[in-house]
Amino acid sequence: EVHLVESGGGLVQAGGSLRLSCAASGSNSDEYSIGWFRQAPGKEREGVSCLSGADGTTYYSDFVKGRFTISSDSAKNTVTLQMNSLRPDDSAVYYCAASEVWILCGTILNGAVAYWGQGTEVTVSS
């Protein structure tokens, strides 16, 4: 089983930046792909970004391309999501999730997830 803990959420003004972290622990936690999702009040959860555990490739949903960057620190078993140029519509609870490495990122971001973190809230004020 993999245990995921997010951190780094908070309140930021539009145009600002936040850095979210997802710390993974548990059996073979370094052998999973990690995805970031978000859910705003009254909306469905949506996939944001993914980092493949198989080959390190990254994937971004169109609405964050050029603004968000996903990366990993293998020594700390942590995946970060650097979020720049934040907009009020980026406000949501952000979740990280782990999936088996053979599942493609596009499929992961459609919900093919084995483990979820508890979420961290991001609020972007206008």
mmCIF file of N, CA and C in Angstrom:
data_model
loop_
_atom_site.group_PDB
_atom_site.id
_atom_site.type_symbol
_atom_site.label_atom_id
_atom_site.label_comp_id
_atom_site.label_asym_id
_atom_site.label_seq_id
_atom_site.Cartn_x
_atom_site.Cartn_y
_atom_site.Cartn_z
ATOM 1 N N GLU A 1 0.834 -1.182 0.000
ATOM 2 C CA GLU A 1 0.000 0.000 0.000
ATOM 3 C C GLU A 1 0.879 1.245 0.000
ATOM 4 N N VAL A 2 0.406 2.297 -0.657
ATOM 5 C CA VAL A 2 1.131 3.559 -0.758
ATOM 6 C C VAL A 2 0.360 4.627 0.006
ATOM 7 N N HIS A 3 1.079 5.385 0.808
ATOM 8 C CA HIS A 3 0.485 6.482 1.570
ATOM 9 C C HIS A 3 1.003 7.790 0.988
ATOM 10 N N LEU A 4 0.076 8.695 0.665
ATOM 11 C CA LEU A 4 0.431 9.962 0.028
ATOM 12 C C LEU A 4 0.003 11.124 0.915
ATOM 13 N N VAL A 5 0.886 12.094 1.070
ATOM 14 C CA VAL A 5 0.576 13.267 1.871
ATOM 15 C C VAL A 5 0.935 14.517 1.076
ATOM 16 N N GLU A 6 -0.073 15.360 0.834
ATOM 17 C CA GLU A 6 0.158 16.610 0.131
ATOM 18 C C GLU A 6 0.438 17.730 1.117
ATOM 19 N N SER A 7 1.173 18.714 0.645
ATOM 20 C CA SER A 7 1.416 19.924 1.434
ATOM 21 C C SER A 7 1.679 21.077 0.482
ATOM 22 N N GLY A 8 1.628 22.289 1.021
ATOM 23 C CA GLY A 8 1.989 23.459 0.233
ATOM 24 C C GLY A 8 0.836 24.324 -0.223
ATOM 25 N N GLY A 9 -0.386 23.902 0.052
ATOM 26 C CA GLY A 9 -1.518 24.718 -0.341
ATOM 27 C C GLY A 9 -1.605 25.987 0.489
ATOM 28 N N GLY A 10 -2.476 26.889 0.069
ATOM 29 C CA GLY A 10 -2.656 28.130 0.808
ATOM 30 C C GLY A 10 -3.376 29.161 -0.010
ATOM 31 N N LEU A 11 -3.293 30.391 0.457
ATOM 32 C CA LEU A 11 -3.950 31.532 -0.190
ATOM 33 C C LEU A 11 -2.899 32.358 -0.914
ATOM 34 N N VAL A 12 -3.189 32.693 -2.156
ATOM 35 C CA VAL A 12 -2.253 33.487 -2.952
ATOM 36 C C VAL A 12 -3.049 34.422 -3.850
ATOM 37 N N GLN A 13 -2.469 35.537 -4.186
ATOM 38 C CA GLN A 13 -3.132 36.456 -5.096
ATOM 39 C C GLN A 13 -2.963 35.989 -6.544
ATOM 40 N N ALA A 14 -3.889 36.403 -7.375
ATOM 41 C CA ALA A 14 -3.804 36.086 -8.798
ATOM 42 C C ALA A 14 -2.457 36.549 -9.356
ATOM 43 N N GLY A 15 -1.864 35.693 -10.166
ATOM 44 C CA GLY A 15 -0.545 35.969 -10.712
ATOM 45 C C GLY A 15 0.590 35.420 -9.877
ATOM 46 N N GLY A 16 0.271 34.977 -8.674
ATOM 47 C CA GLY A 16 1.292 34.460 -7.781
ATOM 48 C C GLY A 16 1.595 32.993 -8.033
ATOM 49 N N SER A 17 2.416 32.429 -7.138
ATOM 50 C CA SER A 17 2.875 31.053 -7.285
ATOM 51 C C SER A 17 2.710 30.275 -5.992
ATOM 52 N N LEU A 18 2.546 28.988 -6.142
ATOM 53 C CA LEU A 18 2.569 28.056 -5.026
ATOM 54 C C LEU A 18 3.282 26.795 -5.477
ATOM 55 N N ARG A 19 3.854 26.108 -4.505
ATOM 56 C CA ARG A 19 4.534 24.852 -4.792
ATOM 57 C C ARG A 19 3.919 23.774 -3.915
ATOM 58 N N LEU A 20 3.275 22.824 -4.547
ATOM 59 C CA LEU A 20 2.667 21.708 -3.830
ATOM 60 C C LEU A 20 3.633 20.529 -3.828
ATOM 61 N N SER A 21 3.616 19.794 -2.744
ATOM 62 C CA SER A 21 4.438 18.601 -2.631
ATOM 63 C C SER A 21 3.578 17.396 -2.307
ATOM 64 N N CYS A 22 3.998 16.253 -2.817
ATOM 65 C CA CYS A 22 3.321 14.984 -2.547
ATOM 66 C C CYS A 22 4.392 14.013 -2.076
ATOM 67 N N ALA A 23 4.343 13.683 -0.804
ATOM 68 C CA ALA A 23 5.307 12.750 -0.231
ATOM 69 C C ALA A 23 4.705 11.357 -0.226
ATOM 70 N N ALA A 24 5.428 10.419 -0.807
ATOM 71 C CA ALA A 24 4.939 9.046 -0.915
ATOM 72 C C ALA A 24 5.722 8.129 0.013
ATOM 73 N N SER A 25 5.014 7.220 0.641
ATOM 74 C CA SER A 25 5.655 6.226 1.492
ATOM 75 C C SER A 25 4.902 4.913 1.371
ATOM 76 N N GLY A 26 5.548 3.844 1.816
ATOM 77 C CA GLY A 26 4.911 2.546 1.739
ATOM 78 C C GLY A 26 5.662 1.608 0.813
ATOM 79 N N SER A 27 5.111 0.451 0.652
ATOM 80 C CA SER A 27 5.791 -0.587 -0.121
ATOM 81 C C SER A 27 5.896 -0.187 -1.590
ATOM 82 N N ASN A 28 7.128 -0.179 -2.094
ATOM 83 C CA ASN A 28 7.393 0.123 -3.502
ATOM 84 C C ASN A 28 6.801 1.449 -3.943
ATOM 85 N N SER A 29 6.755 2.424 -3.044
ATOM 86 C CA SER A 29 6.140 3.708 -3.385
ATOM 87 C C SER A 29 6.893 4.432 -4.484
ATOM 88 N N ASP A 30 8.140 4.065 -4.732
ATOM 89 C CA ASP A 30 8.916 4.711 -5.791
ATOM 90 C C ASP A 30 8.689 4.044 -7.138
ATOM 91 N N GLU A 31 7.753 3.108 -7.213
ATOM 92 C CA GLU A 31 7.490 2.398 -8.461
ATOM 93 C C GLU A 31 6.107 2.723 -8.995
ATOM 94 N N TYR A 32 5.624 3.894 -8.719
ATOM 95 C CA TYR A 32 4.322 4.323 -9.172
ATOM 96 C C TYR A 32 4.450 5.613 -9.980
ATOM 97 N N SER A 33 3.487 5.841 -10.828
ATOM 98 C CA SER A 33 3.337 7.141 -11.462
ATOM 99 C C SER A 33 2.486 8.004 -10.541
ATOM 100 N N ILE A 34 2.756 9.294 -10.550
ATOM 101 C CA ILE A 34 2.038 10.218 -9.683
ATOM 102 C C ILE A 34 1.271 11.230 -10.516
ATOM 103 N N GLY A 35 0.024 11.382 -10.184
ATOM 104 C CA GLY A 35 -0.807 12.376 -10.843
ATOM 105 C C GLY A 35 -1.311 13.398 -9.855
ATOM 106 N N TRP A 36 -1.540 14.609 -10.348
ATOM 107 C CA TRP A 36 -2.186 15.654 -9.558
ATOM 108 C C TRP A 36 -3.576 15.923 -10.135
ATOM 109 N N PHE A 37 -4.529 16.041 -9.244
ATOM 110 C CA PHE A 37 -5.909 16.318 -9.601
ATOM 111 C C PHE A 37 -6.366 17.526 -8.790
ATOM 112 N N ARG A 38 -7.500 18.073 -9.185
ATOM 113 C CA ARG A 38 -8.090 19.135 -8.384
ATOM 114 C C ARG A 38 -9.606 19.057 -8.471
ATOM 115 N N GLN A 39 -10.230 19.567 -7.439
ATOM 116 C CA GLN A 39 -11.682 19.624 -7.411
ATOM 117 C C GLN A 39 -12.115 20.924 -6.775
ATOM 118 N N ALA A 40 -12.808 21.716 -7.563
ATOM 119 C CA ALA A 40 -13.356 22.972 -7.069
ATOM 120 C C ALA A 40 -14.767 22.725 -6.546
ATOM 121 N N PRO A 41 -15.258 23.570 -5.654
ATOM 122 C CA PRO A 41 -16.615 23.385 -5.110
ATOM 123 C C PRO A 41 -17.649 23.314 -6.217
ATOM 124 N N GLY A 42 -18.476 22.288 -6.152
ATOM 125 C CA GLY A 42 -19.539 22.142 -7.120
ATOM 126 C C GLY A 42 -19.116 21.598 -8.468
ATOM 127 N N LYS A 43 -17.837 21.257 -8.595
ATOM 128 C CA LYS A 43 -17.343 20.748 -9.870
ATOM 129 C C LYS A 43 -16.774 19.345 -9.698
ATOM 130 N N GLU A 44 -16.647 18.655 -10.805
ATOM 131 C CA GLU A 44 -16.063 17.324 -10.775
ATOM 132 C C GLU A 44 -14.531 17.419 -10.638
ATOM 133 N N ARG A 45 -13.962 16.360 -10.091
ATOM 134 C CA ARG A 45 -12.514 16.290 -9.999
ATOM 135 C C ARG A 45 -11.932 16.204 -11.410
ATOM 136 N N GLU A 46 -10.828 16.918 -11.637
ATOM 137 C CA GLU A 46 -10.202 16.899 -12.953
ATOM 138 C C GLU A 46 -8.705 16.670 -12.842
ATOM 139 N N GLY A 47 -8.166 15.984 -13.823
ATOM 140 C CA GLY A 47 -6.737 15.720 -13.847
ATOM 141 C C GLY A 47 -5.963 16.958 -14.242
ATOM 142 N N VAL A 48 -4.848 17.200 -13.575
ATOM 143 C CA VAL A 48 -4.045 18.390 -13.808
ATOM 144 C C VAL A 48 -2.723 18.042 -14.473
ATOM 145 N N SER A 49 -1.984 17.125 -13.876
ATOM 146 C CA SER A 49 -0.659 16.811 -14.379
ATOM 147 C C SER A 49 -0.255 15.431 -13.899
ATOM 148 N N CYS A 50 0.699 14.832 -14.622
ATOM 149 C CA CYS A 50 1.125 13.479 -14.282
ATOM 150 C C CYS A 50 2.612 13.313 -14.581
ATOM 151 N N LEU A 51 3.256 12.528 -13.747
ATOM 152 C CA LEU A 51 4.669 12.189 -13.946
ATOM 153 C C LEU A 51 4.772 10.674 -14.005
ATOM 154 N N SER A 52 5.232 10.178 -15.131
ATOM 155 C CA SER A 52 5.328 8.732 -15.295
ATOM 156 C C SER A 52 6.469 8.162 -14.471
ATOM 157 N N GLY A 53 6.161 7.127 -13.687
ATOM 158 C CA GLY A 53 7.192 6.431 -12.930
ATOM 159 C C GLY A 53 8.008 5.495 -13.801
ATOM 160 N N ALA A 54 7.517 5.226 -15.012
ATOM 161 C CA ALA A 54 8.216 4.300 -15.912
ATOM 162 C C ALA A 54 9.395 4.970 -16.615
ATOM 163 N N ASP A 55 9.156 6.191 -17.126
ATOM 164 C CA ASP A 55 10.202 6.832 -17.925
ATOM 165 C C ASP A 55 10.370 8.313 -17.635
ATOM 166 N N GLY A 56 9.646 8.847 -16.645
ATOM 167 C CA GLY A 56 9.829 10.240 -16.264
ATOM 168 C C GLY A 56 9.141 11.252 -17.151
ATOM 169 N N THR A 57 8.363 10.775 -18.107
ATOM 170 C CA THR A 57 7.670 11.739 -18.962
ATOM 171 C C THR A 57 6.585 12.448 -18.170
ATOM 172 N N THR A 58 6.268 13.643 -18.624
ATOM 173 C CA THR A 58 5.271 14.462 -17.934
ATOM 174 C C THR A 58 4.097 14.740 -18.858
ATOM 175 N N TYR A 59 2.987 15.022 -18.231
ATOM 176 C CA TYR A 59 1.751 15.285 -18.964
ATOM 177 C C TYR A 59 1.025 16.403 -18.252
ATOM 178 N N TYR A 60 0.474 17.332 -19.044
ATOM 179 C CA TYR A 60 -0.268 18.453 -18.472
ATOM 180 C C TYR A 60 -1.591 18.617 -19.189
ATOM 181 N N SER A 61 -2.621 18.899 -18.431
ATOM 182 C CA SER A 61 -3.876 19.263 -19.045
ATOM 183 C C SER A 61 -3.733 20.649 -19.665
ATOM 184 N N ASP A 62 -4.513 20.896 -20.696
ATOM 185 C CA ASP A 62 -4.354 22.136 -21.458
ATOM 186 C C ASP A 62 -4.467 23.378 -20.595
ATOM 187 N N PHE A 63 -5.326 23.333 -19.577
ATOM 188 C CA PHE A 63 -5.587 24.537 -18.806
ATOM 189 C C PHE A 63 -4.446 24.912 -17.863
ATOM 190 N N VAL A 64 -3.394 24.068 -17.763
ATOM 191 C CA VAL A 64 -2.246 24.415 -16.922
ATOM 192 C C VAL A 64 -0.936 24.424 -17.693
ATOM 193 N N LYS A 65 -0.982 24.041 -18.955
ATOM 194 C CA LYS A 65 0.249 24.015 -19.747
ATOM 195 C C LYS A 65 0.914 25.385 -19.780
ATOM 196 N N GLY A 66 2.212 25.374 -19.566
ATOM 197 C CA GLY A 66 2.968 26.621 -19.566
ATOM 198 C C GLY A 66 2.956 27.350 -18.247
ATOM 199 N N ARG A 67 2.115 26.921 -17.318
ATOM 200 C CA ARG A 67 2.039 27.575 -16.009
ATOM 201 C C ARG A 67 2.481 26.655 -14.883
ATOM 202 N N PHE A 68 2.176 25.374 -14.988
ATOM 203 C CA PHE A 68 2.491 24.399 -13.939
ATOM 204 C C PHE A 68 3.623 23.488 -14.407
ATOM 205 N N THR A 69 4.435 23.057 -13.461
ATOM 206 C CA THR A 69 5.524 22.132 -13.754
ATOM 207 C C THR A 69 5.546 21.033 -12.700
ATOM 208 N N ILE A 70 5.557 19.795 -13.157
ATOM 209 C CA ILE A 70 5.638 18.653 -12.251
ATOM 210 C C ILE A 70 7.061 18.101 -12.290
ATOM 211 N N SER A 71 7.572 17.725 -11.129
ATOM 212 C CA SER A 71 8.921 17.183 -11.060
ATOM 213 C C SER A 71 9.028 16.261 -9.854
ATOM 214 N N SER A 72 10.108 15.513 -9.800
ATOM 215 C CA SER A 72 10.277 14.569 -8.701
ATOM 216 C C SER A 72 11.628 14.741 -8.031
ATOM 217 N N ASP A 73 11.651 14.413 -6.766
ATOM 218 C CA ASP A 73 12.885 14.341 -5.988
ATOM 219 C C ASP A 73 12.963 12.905 -5.484
ATOM 220 N N SER A 74 13.667 12.080 -6.231
ATOM 221 C CA SER A 74 13.677 10.660 -5.908
ATOM 222 C C SER A 74 14.296 10.381 -4.541
ATOM 223 N N ALA A 75 15.248 11.213 -4.146
ATOM 224 C CA ALA A 75 15.881 11.002 -2.840
ATOM 225 C C ALA A 75 14.877 11.170 -1.713
ATOM 226 N N LYS A 76 13.933 12.076 -1.902
ATOM 227 C CA LYS A 76 12.932 12.331 -0.865
ATOM 228 C C LYS A 76 11.626 11.608 -1.161
ATOM 229 N N ASN A 77 11.569 10.899 -2.300
ATOM 230 C CA ASN A 77 10.336 10.228 -2.714
ATOM 231 C C ASN A 77 9.168 11.205 -2.716
ATOM 232 N N THR A 78 9.417 12.344 -3.326
ATOM 233 C CA THR A 78 8.441 13.421 -3.353
ATOM 234 C C THR A 78 8.252 13.912 -4.781
ATOM 235 N N VAL A 79 7.016 14.202 -5.121
ATOM 236 C CA VAL A 79 6.689 14.820 -6.409
ATOM 237 C C VAL A 79 6.120 16.200 -6.121
ATOM 238 N N THR A 80 6.639 17.196 -6.821
ATOM 239 C CA THR A 80 6.167 18.557 -6.596
ATOM 240 C C THR A 80 5.411 19.078 -7.809
ATOM 241 N N LEU A 81 4.533 20.011 -7.557
ATOM 242 C CA LEU A 81 3.793 20.700 -8.611
ATOM 243 C C LEU A 81 4.018 22.193 -8.399
ATOM 244 N N GLN A 82 4.856 22.766 -9.231
ATOM 245 C CA GLN A 82 5.100 24.198 -9.186
ATOM 246 C C GLN A 82 4.028 24.898 -9.994
ATOM 247 N N MET A 83 3.301 25.783 -9.343
ATOM 248 C CA MET A 83 2.183 26.449 -9.989
ATOM 249 C C MET A 83 2.474 27.942 -10.064
ATOM 250 N N ASN A 84 2.608 28.434 -11.282
ATOM 251 C CA ASN A 84 2.884 29.846 -11.510
ATOM 252 C C ASN A 84 1.708 30.508 -12.228
ATOM 253 N N SER A 85 1.716 31.808 -12.224
ATOM 254 C CA SER A 85 0.667 32.581 -12.906
ATOM 255 C C SER A 85 -0.725 32.087 -12.520
ATOM 256 N N LEU A 86 -0.928 31.921 -11.250
ATOM 257 C CA LEU A 86 -2.190 31.371 -10.766
ATOM 258 C C LEU A 86 -3.350 32.307 -11.037
ATOM 259 N N ARG A 87 -4.484 31.703 -11.283
ATOM 260 C CA ARG A 87 -5.717 32.433 -11.589
ATOM 261 C C ARG A 87 -6.776 32.031 -10.584
ATOM 262 N N PRO A 88 -7.783 32.877 -10.391
ATOM 263 C CA PRO A 88 -8.849 32.502 -9.451
ATOM 264 C C PRO A 88 -9.502 31.162 -9.788
ATOM 265 N N ASP A 89 -9.591 30.826 -11.067
ATOM 266 C CA ASP A 89 -10.222 29.544 -11.412
ATOM 267 C C ASP A 89 -9.306 28.343 -11.172
ATOM 268 N N ASP A 90 -8.102 28.580 -10.671
ATOM 269 C CA ASP A 90 -7.249 27.483 -10.215
ATOM 270 C C ASP A 90 -7.570 27.089 -8.774
ATOM 271 N N SER A 91 -8.426 27.852 -8.123
ATOM 272 C CA SER A 91 -8.790 27.560 -6.738
ATOM 273 C C SER A 91 -9.498 26.217 -6.658
ATOM 274 N N ALA A 92 -9.020 25.363 -5.781
ATOM 275 C CA ALA A 92 -9.576 24.015 -5.661
ATOM 276 C C ALA A 92 -8.821 23.279 -4.553
ATOM 277 N N VAL A 93 -9.328 22.119 -4.215
ATOM 278 C CA VAL A 93 -8.545 21.189 -3.403
ATOM 279 C C VAL A 93 -7.730 20.342 -4.380
ATOM 280 N N TYR A 94 -6.440 20.310 -4.153
ATOM 281 C CA TYR A 94 -5.546 19.571 -5.023
ATOM 282 C C TYR A 94 -5.147 18.252 -4.352
ATOM 283 N N TYR A 95 -5.243 17.196 -5.125
ATOM 284 C CA TYR A 95 -4.938 15.864 -4.641
ATOM 285 C C TYR A 95 -3.804 15.251 -5.462
ATOM 286 N N CYS A 96 -2.930 14.529 -4.819
ATOM 287 C CA CYS A 96 -2.025 13.692 -5.584
ATOM 288 C C CYS A 96 -2.512 12.252 -5.489
ATOM 289 N N ALA A 97 -2.129 11.482 -6.483
ATOM 290 C CA ALA A 97 -2.593 10.109 -6.574
ATOM 291 C C ALA A 97 -1.498 9.252 -7.195
ATOM 292 N N ALA A 98 -1.518 7.982 -6.862
ATOM 293 C CA ALA A 98 -0.513 7.049 -7.375
ATOM 294 C C ALA A 98 -1.188 5.963 -8.196
ATOM 295 N N SER A 99 -0.528 5.617 -9.281
ATOM 296 C CA SER A 99 -1.032 4.558 -10.154
ATOM 297 C C SER A 99 0.126 3.673 -10.584
ATOM 298 N N GLU A 100 -0.192 2.453 -10.952
ATOM 299 C CA GLU A 100 0.843 1.536 -11.413
ATOM 300 C C GLU A 100 1.552 2.120 -12.635
ATOM 301 N N VAL A 101 2.853 1.844 -12.732
ATOM 302 C CA VAL A 101 3.668 2.507 -13.751
ATOM 303 C C VAL A 101 3.280 2.150 -15.175
ATOM 304 N N TRP A 102 2.602 1.013 -15.367
ATOM 305 C CA TRP A 102 2.283 0.633 -16.740
ATOM 306 C C TRP A 102 1.040 1.352 -17.276
ATOM 307 N N ILE A 103 0.378 2.103 -16.422
ATOM 308 C CA ILE A 103 -0.796 2.860 -16.861
ATOM 309 C C ILE A 103 -0.337 4.205 -17.412
ATOM 310 N N LEU A 104 -0.783 4.539 -18.610
ATOM 311 C CA LEU A 104 -0.380 5.794 -19.239
ATOM 312 C C LEU A 104 -0.939 6.990 -18.480
ATOM 313 N N CYS A 105 -0.186 8.096 -18.525
ATOM 314 C CA CYS A 105 -0.624 9.289 -17.796
ATOM 315 C C CYS A 105 -2.002 9.777 -18.242
ATOM 316 N N GLY A 106 -2.267 9.702 -19.519
ATOM 317 C CA GLY A 106 -3.578 10.144 -19.977
ATOM 318 C C GLY A 106 -4.696 9.351 -19.328
ATOM 319 N N THR A 107 -4.474 8.057 -19.147
ATOM 320 C CA THR A 107 -5.468 7.203 -18.504
ATOM 321 C C THR A 107 -5.543 7.495 -17.008
ATOM 322 N N ILE A 108 -4.386 7.733 -16.409
ATOM 323 C CA ILE A 108 -4.371 8.066 -14.981
ATOM 324 C C ILE A 108 -5.199 9.313 -14.721
ATOM 325 N N LEU A 109 -5.002 10.331 -15.546
ATOM 326 C CA LEU A 109 -5.715 11.589 -15.314
ATOM 327 C C LEU A 109 -7.198 11.494 -15.639
ATOM 328 N N ASN A 110 -7.603 10.373 -16.215
ATOM 329 C CA ASN A 110 -9.031 10.103 -16.373
ATOM 330 C C ASN A 110 -9.571 9.302 -15.204
ATOM 331 N N GLY A 111 -8.723 9.074 -14.189
ATOM 332 C CA GLY A 111 -9.219 8.462 -12.966
ATOM 333 C C GLY A 111 -8.709 7.073 -12.654
ATOM 334 N N ALA A 112 -7.761 6.560 -13.424
ATOM 335 C CA ALA A 112 -7.228 5.217 -13.157
ATOM 336 C C ALA A 112 -6.185 5.309 -12.052
ATOM 337 N N VAL A 113 -6.666 5.418 -10.837
ATOM 338 C CA VAL A 113 -5.829 5.704 -9.674
ATOM 339 C C VAL A 113 -5.961 4.589 -8.656
ATOM 340 N N ALA A 114 -4.816 4.212 -8.064
ATOM 341 C CA ALA A 114 -4.834 3.183 -7.028
ATOM 342 C C ALA A 114 -4.909 3.781 -5.623
ATOM 343 N N TYR A 115 -4.222 4.904 -5.422
ATOM 344 C CA TYR A 115 -4.170 5.521 -4.090
ATOM 345 C C TYR A 115 -4.333 7.036 -4.214
ATOM 346 N N TRP A 116 -5.011 7.604 -3.234
ATOM 347 C CA TRP A 116 -5.237 9.050 -3.181
ATOM 348 C C TRP A 116 -4.634 9.636 -1.916
ATOM 349 N N GLY A 117 -4.178 10.879 -2.027
ATOM 350 C CA GLY A 117 -3.828 11.637 -0.842
ATOM 351 C C GLY A 117 -5.072 12.311 -0.282
ATOM 352 N N GLN A 118 -4.893 13.045 0.806
ATOM 353 C CA GLN A 118 -6.039 13.653 1.478
ATOM 354 C C GLN A 118 -6.389 15.020 0.924
ATOM 355 N N GLY A 119 -5.506 15.596 0.138
ATOM 356 C CA GLY A 119 -5.775 16.876 -0.507
ATOM 357 C C GLY A 119 -5.198 18.062 0.237
ATOM 358 N N THR A 120 -4.918 19.113 -0.507
ATOM 359 C CA THR A 120 -4.479 20.378 0.068
ATOM 360 C C THR A 120 -5.196 21.498 -0.680
ATOM 361 N N GLU A 121 -5.663 22.481 0.050
ATOM 362 C CA GLU A 121 -6.522 23.499 -0.546
ATOM 363 C C GLU A 121 -5.698 24.666 -1.080
ATOM 364 N N VAL A 122 -6.050 25.076 -2.278
ATOM 365 C CA VAL A 122 -5.429 26.242 -2.916
ATOM 366 C C VAL A 122 -6.522 27.268 -3.187
ATOM 367 N N THR A 123 -6.302 28.488 -2.728
ATOM 368 C CA THR A 123 -7.238 29.567 -2.977
ATOM 369 C C THR A 123 -6.496 30.719 -3.626
ATOM 370 N N VAL A 124 -6.983 31.128 -4.782
ATOM 371 C CA VAL A 124 -6.369 32.230 -5.517
ATOM 372 C C VAL A 124 -7.347 33.398 -5.516
ATOM 373 N N SER A 125 -6.937 34.485 -4.917
ATOM 374 C CA SER A 125 -7.810 35.656 -4.828
ATOM 375 C C SER A 125 -7.572 36.581 -6.015
ATOM 376 N N SER A 126 -8.643 37.266 -6.413
ATOM 377 C CA SER A 126 -8.546 38.170 -7.569
ATOM 378 C C SER A 126 -8.103 39.553 -7.148
#
